Short mmCIF file of C-alpha atoms and ligand atoms in Angstrom, two decimals:
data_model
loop_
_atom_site.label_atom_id
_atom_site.label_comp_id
_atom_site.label_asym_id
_atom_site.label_seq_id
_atom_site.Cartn_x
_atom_site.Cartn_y
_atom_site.Cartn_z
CA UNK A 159 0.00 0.00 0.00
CA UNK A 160 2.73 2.50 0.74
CA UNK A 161 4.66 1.61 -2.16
CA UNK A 162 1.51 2.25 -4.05
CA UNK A 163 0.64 5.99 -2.74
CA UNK A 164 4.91 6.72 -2.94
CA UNK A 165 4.28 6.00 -6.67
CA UNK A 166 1.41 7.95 -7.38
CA UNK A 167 -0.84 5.23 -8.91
CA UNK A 168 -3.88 4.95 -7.06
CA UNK A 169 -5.86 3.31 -9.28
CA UNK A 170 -3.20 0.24 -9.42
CA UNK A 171 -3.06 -0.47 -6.15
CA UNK A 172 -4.77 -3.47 -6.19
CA UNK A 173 -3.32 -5.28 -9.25
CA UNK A 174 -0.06 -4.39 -7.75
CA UNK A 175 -0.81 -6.32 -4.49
CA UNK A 176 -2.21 -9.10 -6.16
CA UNK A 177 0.97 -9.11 -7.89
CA UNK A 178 3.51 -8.54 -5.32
CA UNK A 179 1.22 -11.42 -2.98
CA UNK A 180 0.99 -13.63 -5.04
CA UNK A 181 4.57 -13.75 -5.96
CA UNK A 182 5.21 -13.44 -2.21
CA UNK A 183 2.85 -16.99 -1.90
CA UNK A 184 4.45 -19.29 -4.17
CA UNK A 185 8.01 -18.25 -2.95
CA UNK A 186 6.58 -18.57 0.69
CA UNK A 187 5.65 -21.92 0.14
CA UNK A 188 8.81 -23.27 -1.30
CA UNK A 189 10.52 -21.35 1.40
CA UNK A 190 8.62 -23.29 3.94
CA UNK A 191 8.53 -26.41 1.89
CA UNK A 192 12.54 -26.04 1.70
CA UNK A 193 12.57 -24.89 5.22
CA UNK A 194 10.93 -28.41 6.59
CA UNK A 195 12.52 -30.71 4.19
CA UNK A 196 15.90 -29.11 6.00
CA UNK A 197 14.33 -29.41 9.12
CA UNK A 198 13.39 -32.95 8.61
CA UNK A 199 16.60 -34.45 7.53
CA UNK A 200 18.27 -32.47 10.86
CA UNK A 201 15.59 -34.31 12.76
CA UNK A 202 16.12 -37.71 11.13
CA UNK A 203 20.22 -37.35 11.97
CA UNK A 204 19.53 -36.35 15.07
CA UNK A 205 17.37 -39.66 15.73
CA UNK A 206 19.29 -42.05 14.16
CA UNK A 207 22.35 -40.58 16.44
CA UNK A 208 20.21 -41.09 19.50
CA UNK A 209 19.59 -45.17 18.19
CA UNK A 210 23.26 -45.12 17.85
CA UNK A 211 24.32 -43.74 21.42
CA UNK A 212 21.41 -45.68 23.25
CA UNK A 213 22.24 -48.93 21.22
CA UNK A 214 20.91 -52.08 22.71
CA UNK A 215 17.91 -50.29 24.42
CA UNK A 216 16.98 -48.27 21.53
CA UNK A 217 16.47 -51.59 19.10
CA UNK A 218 13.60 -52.35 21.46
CA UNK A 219 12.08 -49.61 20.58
CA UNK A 220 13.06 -49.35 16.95
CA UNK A 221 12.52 -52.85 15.48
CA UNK A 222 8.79 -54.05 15.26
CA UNK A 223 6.86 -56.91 13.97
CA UNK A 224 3.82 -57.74 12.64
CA UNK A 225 2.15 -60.81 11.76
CA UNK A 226 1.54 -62.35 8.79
CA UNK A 227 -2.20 -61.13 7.84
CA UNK A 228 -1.06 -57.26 8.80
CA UNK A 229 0.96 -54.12 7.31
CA UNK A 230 2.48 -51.19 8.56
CA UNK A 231 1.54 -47.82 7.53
CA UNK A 232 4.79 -45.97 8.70
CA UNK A 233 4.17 -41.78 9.07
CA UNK A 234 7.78 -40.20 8.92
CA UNK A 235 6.95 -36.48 10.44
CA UNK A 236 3.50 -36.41 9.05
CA UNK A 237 4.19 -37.92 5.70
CA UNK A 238 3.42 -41.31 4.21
CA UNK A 239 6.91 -43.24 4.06
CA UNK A 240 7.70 -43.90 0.41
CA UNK A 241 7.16 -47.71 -0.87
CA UNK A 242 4.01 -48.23 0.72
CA UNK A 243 2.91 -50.35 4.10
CA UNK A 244 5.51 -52.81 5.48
CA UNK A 245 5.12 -56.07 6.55
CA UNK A 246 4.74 -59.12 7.29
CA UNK A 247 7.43 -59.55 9.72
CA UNK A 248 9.88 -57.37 10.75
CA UNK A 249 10.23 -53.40 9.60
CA UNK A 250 11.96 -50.28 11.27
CA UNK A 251 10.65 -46.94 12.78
CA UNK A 252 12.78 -43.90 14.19
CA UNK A 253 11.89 -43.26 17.74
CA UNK A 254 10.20 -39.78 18.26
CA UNK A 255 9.75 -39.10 14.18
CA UNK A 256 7.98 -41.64 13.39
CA UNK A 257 4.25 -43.20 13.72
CA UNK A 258 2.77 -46.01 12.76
CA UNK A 259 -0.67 -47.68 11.65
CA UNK A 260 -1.48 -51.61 11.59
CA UNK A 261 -4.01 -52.77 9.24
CA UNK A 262 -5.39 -56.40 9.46
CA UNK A 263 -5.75 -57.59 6.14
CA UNK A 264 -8.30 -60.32 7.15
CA UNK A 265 -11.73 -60.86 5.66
CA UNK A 266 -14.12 -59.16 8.04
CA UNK A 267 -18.01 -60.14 8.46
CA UNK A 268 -20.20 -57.90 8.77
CA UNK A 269 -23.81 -58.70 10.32
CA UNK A 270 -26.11 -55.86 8.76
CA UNK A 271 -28.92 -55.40 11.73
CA UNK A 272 -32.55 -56.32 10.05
CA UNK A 273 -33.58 -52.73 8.28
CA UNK A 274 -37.32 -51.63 7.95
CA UNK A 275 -37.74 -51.09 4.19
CA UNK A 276 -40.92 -49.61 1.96
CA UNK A 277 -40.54 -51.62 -1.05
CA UNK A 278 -41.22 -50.18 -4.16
CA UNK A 279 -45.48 -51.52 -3.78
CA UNK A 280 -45.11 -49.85 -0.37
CA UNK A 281 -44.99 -52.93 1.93
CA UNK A 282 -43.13 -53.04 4.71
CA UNK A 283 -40.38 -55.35 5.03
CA UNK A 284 -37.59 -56.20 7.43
CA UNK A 285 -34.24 -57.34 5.61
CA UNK A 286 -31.10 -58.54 7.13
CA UNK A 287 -27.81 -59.52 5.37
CA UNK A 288 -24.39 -59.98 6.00
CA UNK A 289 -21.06 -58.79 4.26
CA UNK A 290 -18.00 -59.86 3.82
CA UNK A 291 -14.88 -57.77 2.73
CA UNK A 292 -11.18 -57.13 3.58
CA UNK A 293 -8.88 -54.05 3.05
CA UNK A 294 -7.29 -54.45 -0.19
CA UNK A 295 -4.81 -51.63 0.19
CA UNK A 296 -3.60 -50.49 3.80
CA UNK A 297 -2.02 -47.53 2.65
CA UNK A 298 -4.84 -45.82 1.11
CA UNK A 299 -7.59 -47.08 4.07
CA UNK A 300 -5.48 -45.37 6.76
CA UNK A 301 -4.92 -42.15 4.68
CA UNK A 302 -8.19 -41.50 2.59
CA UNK A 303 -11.01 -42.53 5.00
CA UNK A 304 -10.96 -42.21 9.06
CA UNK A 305 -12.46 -45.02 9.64
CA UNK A 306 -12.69 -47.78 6.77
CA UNK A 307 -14.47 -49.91 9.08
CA UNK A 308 -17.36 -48.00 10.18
CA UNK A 309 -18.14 -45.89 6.78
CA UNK A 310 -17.94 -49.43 5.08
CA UNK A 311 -20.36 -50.56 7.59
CA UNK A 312 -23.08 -47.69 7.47
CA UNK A 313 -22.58 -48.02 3.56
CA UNK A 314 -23.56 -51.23 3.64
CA UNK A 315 -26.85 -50.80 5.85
CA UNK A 316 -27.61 -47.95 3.72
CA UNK A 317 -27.42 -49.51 0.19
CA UNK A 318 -29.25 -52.40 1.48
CA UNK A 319 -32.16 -49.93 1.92
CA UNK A 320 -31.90 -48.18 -1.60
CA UNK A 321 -31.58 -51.72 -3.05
CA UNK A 322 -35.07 -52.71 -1.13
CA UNK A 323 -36.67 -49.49 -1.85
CA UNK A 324 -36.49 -49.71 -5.52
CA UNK A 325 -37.49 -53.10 -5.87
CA UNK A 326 -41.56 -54.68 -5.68
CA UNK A 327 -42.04 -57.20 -2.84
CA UNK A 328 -42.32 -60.46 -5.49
CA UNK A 329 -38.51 -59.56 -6.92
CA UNK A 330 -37.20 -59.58 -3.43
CA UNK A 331 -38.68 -62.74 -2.56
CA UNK A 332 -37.73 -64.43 -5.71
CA UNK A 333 -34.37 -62.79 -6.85
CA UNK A 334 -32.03 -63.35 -3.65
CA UNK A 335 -29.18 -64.23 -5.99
CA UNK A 336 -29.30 -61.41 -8.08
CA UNK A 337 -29.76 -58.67 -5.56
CA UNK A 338 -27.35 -59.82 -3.48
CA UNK A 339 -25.05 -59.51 -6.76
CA UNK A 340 -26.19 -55.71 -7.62
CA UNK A 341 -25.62 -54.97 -3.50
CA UNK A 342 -21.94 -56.35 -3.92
CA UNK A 343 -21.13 -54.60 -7.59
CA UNK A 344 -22.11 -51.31 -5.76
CA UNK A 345 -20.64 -51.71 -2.62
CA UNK A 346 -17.42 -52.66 -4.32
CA UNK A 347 -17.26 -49.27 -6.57
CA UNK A 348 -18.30 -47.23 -3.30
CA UNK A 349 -15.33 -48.56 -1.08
CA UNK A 350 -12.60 -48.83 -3.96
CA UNK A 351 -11.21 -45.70 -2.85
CA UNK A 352 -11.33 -46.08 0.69
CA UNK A 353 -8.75 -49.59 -0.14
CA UNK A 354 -11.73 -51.65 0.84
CA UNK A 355 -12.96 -54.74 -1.06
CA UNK A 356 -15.85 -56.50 -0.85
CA UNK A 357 -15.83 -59.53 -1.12
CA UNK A 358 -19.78 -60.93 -1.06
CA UNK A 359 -22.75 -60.22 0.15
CA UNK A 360 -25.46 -62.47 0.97
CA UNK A 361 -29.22 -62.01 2.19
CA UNK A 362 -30.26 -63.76 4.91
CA UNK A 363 -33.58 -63.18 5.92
CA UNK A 364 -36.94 -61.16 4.40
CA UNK A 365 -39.51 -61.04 7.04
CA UNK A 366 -42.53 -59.98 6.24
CA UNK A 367 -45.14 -58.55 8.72
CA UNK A 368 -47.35 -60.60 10.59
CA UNK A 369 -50.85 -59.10 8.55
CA UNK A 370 -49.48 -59.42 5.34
CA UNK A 371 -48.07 -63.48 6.21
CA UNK A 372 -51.44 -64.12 7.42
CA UNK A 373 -53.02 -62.66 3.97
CA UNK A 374 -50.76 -64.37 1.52
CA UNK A 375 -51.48 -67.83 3.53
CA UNK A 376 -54.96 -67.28 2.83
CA UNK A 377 -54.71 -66.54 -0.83
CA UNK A 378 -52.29 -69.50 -1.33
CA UNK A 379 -55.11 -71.61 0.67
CA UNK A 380 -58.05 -70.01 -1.31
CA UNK A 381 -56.05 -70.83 -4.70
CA UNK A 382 -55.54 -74.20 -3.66
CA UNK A 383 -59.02 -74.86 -2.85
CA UNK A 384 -60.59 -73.85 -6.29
CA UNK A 385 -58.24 -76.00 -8.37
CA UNK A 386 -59.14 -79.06 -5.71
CA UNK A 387 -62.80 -78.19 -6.76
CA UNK A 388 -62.30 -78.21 -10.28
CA UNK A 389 -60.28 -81.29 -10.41
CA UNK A 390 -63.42 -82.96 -8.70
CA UNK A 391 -65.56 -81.51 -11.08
CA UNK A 392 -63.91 -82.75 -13.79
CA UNK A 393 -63.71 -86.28 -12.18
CA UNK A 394 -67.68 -86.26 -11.65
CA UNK A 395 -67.77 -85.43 -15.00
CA UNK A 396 -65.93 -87.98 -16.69
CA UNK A 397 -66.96 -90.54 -13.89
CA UNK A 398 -71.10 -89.98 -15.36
CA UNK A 399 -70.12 -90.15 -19.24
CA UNK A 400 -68.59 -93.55 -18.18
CA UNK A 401 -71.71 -94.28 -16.56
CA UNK A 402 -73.60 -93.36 -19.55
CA UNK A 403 -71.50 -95.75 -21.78
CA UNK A 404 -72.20 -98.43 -19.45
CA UNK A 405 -76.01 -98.12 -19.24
CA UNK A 406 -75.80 -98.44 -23.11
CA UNK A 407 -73.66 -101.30 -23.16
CA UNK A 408 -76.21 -103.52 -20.76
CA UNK A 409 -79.39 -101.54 -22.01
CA UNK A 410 -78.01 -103.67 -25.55
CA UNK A 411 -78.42 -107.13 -24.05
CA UNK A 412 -80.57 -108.36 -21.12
CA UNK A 413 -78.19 -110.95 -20.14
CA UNK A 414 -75.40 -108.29 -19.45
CA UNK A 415 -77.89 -107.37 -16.90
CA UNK A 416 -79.03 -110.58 -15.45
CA UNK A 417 -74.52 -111.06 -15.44
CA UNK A 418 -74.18 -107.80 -13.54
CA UNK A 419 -76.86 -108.67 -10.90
CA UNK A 420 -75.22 -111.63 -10.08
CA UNK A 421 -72.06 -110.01 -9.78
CA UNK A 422 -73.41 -107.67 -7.51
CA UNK A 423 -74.93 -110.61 -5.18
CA UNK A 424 -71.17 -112.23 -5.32
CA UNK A 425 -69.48 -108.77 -4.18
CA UNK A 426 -72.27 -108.47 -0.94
CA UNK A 427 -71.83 -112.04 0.11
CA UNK A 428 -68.01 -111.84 0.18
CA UNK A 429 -68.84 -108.54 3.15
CA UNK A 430 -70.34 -109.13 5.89
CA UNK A 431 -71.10 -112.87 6.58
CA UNK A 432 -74.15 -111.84 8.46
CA UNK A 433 -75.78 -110.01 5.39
CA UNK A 434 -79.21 -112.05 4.63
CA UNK A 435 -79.24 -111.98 0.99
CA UNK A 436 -82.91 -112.54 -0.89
CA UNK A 437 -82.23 -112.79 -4.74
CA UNK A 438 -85.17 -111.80 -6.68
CA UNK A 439 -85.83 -112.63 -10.33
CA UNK A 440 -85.09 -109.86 -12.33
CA UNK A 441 -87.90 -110.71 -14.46
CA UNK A 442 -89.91 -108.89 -11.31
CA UNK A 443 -87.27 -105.71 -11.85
CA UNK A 444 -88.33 -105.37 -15.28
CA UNK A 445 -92.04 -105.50 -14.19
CA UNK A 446 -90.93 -102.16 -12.62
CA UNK A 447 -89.03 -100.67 -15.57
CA UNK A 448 -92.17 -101.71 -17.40
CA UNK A 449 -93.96 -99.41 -15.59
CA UNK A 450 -91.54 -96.67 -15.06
CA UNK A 451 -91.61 -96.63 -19.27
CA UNK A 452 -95.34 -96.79 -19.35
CA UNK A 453 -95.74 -93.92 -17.44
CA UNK A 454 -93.10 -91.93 -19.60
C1 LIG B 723 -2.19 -48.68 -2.71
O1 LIG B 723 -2.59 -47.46 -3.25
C2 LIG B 723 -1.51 -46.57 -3.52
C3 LIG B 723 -2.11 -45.25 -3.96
O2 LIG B 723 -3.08 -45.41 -4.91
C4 LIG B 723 -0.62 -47.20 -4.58
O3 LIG B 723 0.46 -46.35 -4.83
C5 LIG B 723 -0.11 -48.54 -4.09
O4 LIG B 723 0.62 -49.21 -5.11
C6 LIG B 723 -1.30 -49.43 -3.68
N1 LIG B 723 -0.79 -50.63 -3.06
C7 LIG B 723 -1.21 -51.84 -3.42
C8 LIG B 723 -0.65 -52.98 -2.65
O5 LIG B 723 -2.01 -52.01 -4.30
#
């Protein structure tokens, strides 16, 4: 600003300042960029000549292990160490400069609590599922997400619900497999940069309420009932025609008749031996057709 008025040009003041700041920023920062890298390596000698004068005592401190399944995510004053996590076995931090992170590698489960849902024909459902998934990449699931864990875990209860919500009742009964599949293919993109994969995902339950149970029973039972009815119908009907053809067949020839009677009197007497049987001539039967006709 003084510069500004010393020069007589008002008007220019604030280009200038933009100018001179500016300027001013980006040599700041590699000042202070410069400035720390400096810094750093003076801290780095100074630690390593503190390992050296404390020698057997500082190697406790300095060499650590981890086991198989887990890496290291080493933080050298605030910065990522160069060629990613360490591990398994043994690796080495500076005491005082550096921090550390260990990240299991192993396939987590996940138990998603049953969710409330609206389906898409707005009936209310309880779902439960469970995933499974595993950090793919230590590095970037310490240093892009807080907690890879958790956020995995409330993505996964939430895109259960979406999933539900956009789908009718009769496609989450019936498509499991291929919900489940859509769930995971989602999941996966949504965690990729948080170093997370997962690995599956797998409905367990769809619990429907108690009304609606009670109402699809019904309709199964109902459903049920009228094809029983029909098949009986049916049976009647072919059960008469047969009849029918069988009238003919002894209306053709008497003695078809007379053979049928005594057929009949066979079947009784094999029953019940106390059955008092009392043939009568059919010749007195058709006395009574006789009549019946007659009167037609
Ligand atoms: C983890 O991610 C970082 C950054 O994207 C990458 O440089 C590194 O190679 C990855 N490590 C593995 C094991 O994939």
């Amino acid at each position: 600003m003084s510069t500004a008025i010393i020069n007589g040009h008002q008007a220019s003041t604030d280009d200038y300042t933009k100018h001179v700041f500016g300027a001013y920023d980006s040599t700041r920062a590699e000042q202070v960029e410069d400035e720390s890298k400096t810094c750093g390596k003076i801290l780095i000698v100074l630690s390593w000549i503190v390992v050296v004068l404390t020698m057997p005592f500082s190697l406790m401190v300095c060499f650590k292990v981890v086991q198989e399944y887990e890496r290291a995510v080493i933080f050298r004053l605030g910065r990522l160490l160069s060629g990613g996590a360490k591990g398994p076995g043994i690796f080495f931090i500076l005491p005082c400069i550096d921090a550390y992170a260990r990240v299991d590698l192993r396939t987590r489960t996940y138990d998603i609590p049953p969710q409330e849902v609206l389906t898409k024909d707005s009936v209310t459902v309880s779902v439960d599922a469970v995933v499974y998934y595993r950090v793919s990449n230590a590095t970037v699931s310490i240093a892009n997400v807080e907690n890879a864990h958790h956020s995995t875990r409330l993505l996964a209860q939430t895109t259960l619900r979406n999933i539900m919500g956009q789908r009718p009742l009769h496609e989450i009964l019936s498509e499991r497999e291929s919900i489940s599949q859509h769930m995971k293919a989602l999941l996966d993109e949504a965690t990729d940069s948080w170093g997370i994969n997962v690995e599956r995902v797998e409905i367990k339950d769809v619990r429907l309420p108690v009304q609606l149970q009670r109402a699809m029973a019904a309709e199964a039972e109902a459903s049920r009932e009228a094809r029983a009815k029909v098949i009986a119908a049916e049976g009647e009907q072919k059960a008469s025609r047969a009849l029918r053809e069988a009238s003919e067949v002894i209306g053709d020839s008497p003695a078809a008749l007379q053979l049928r009677y005594l057929q009949t009197l066979t079947k009784i007497s094999h029953g019940k031996s106390s059955t008092i049987l009392f043939p009568v001539p059919l010749n007195m039967m058709s006395l009574f057709m006789g009549r019946t006709k007659e009167k037609e």
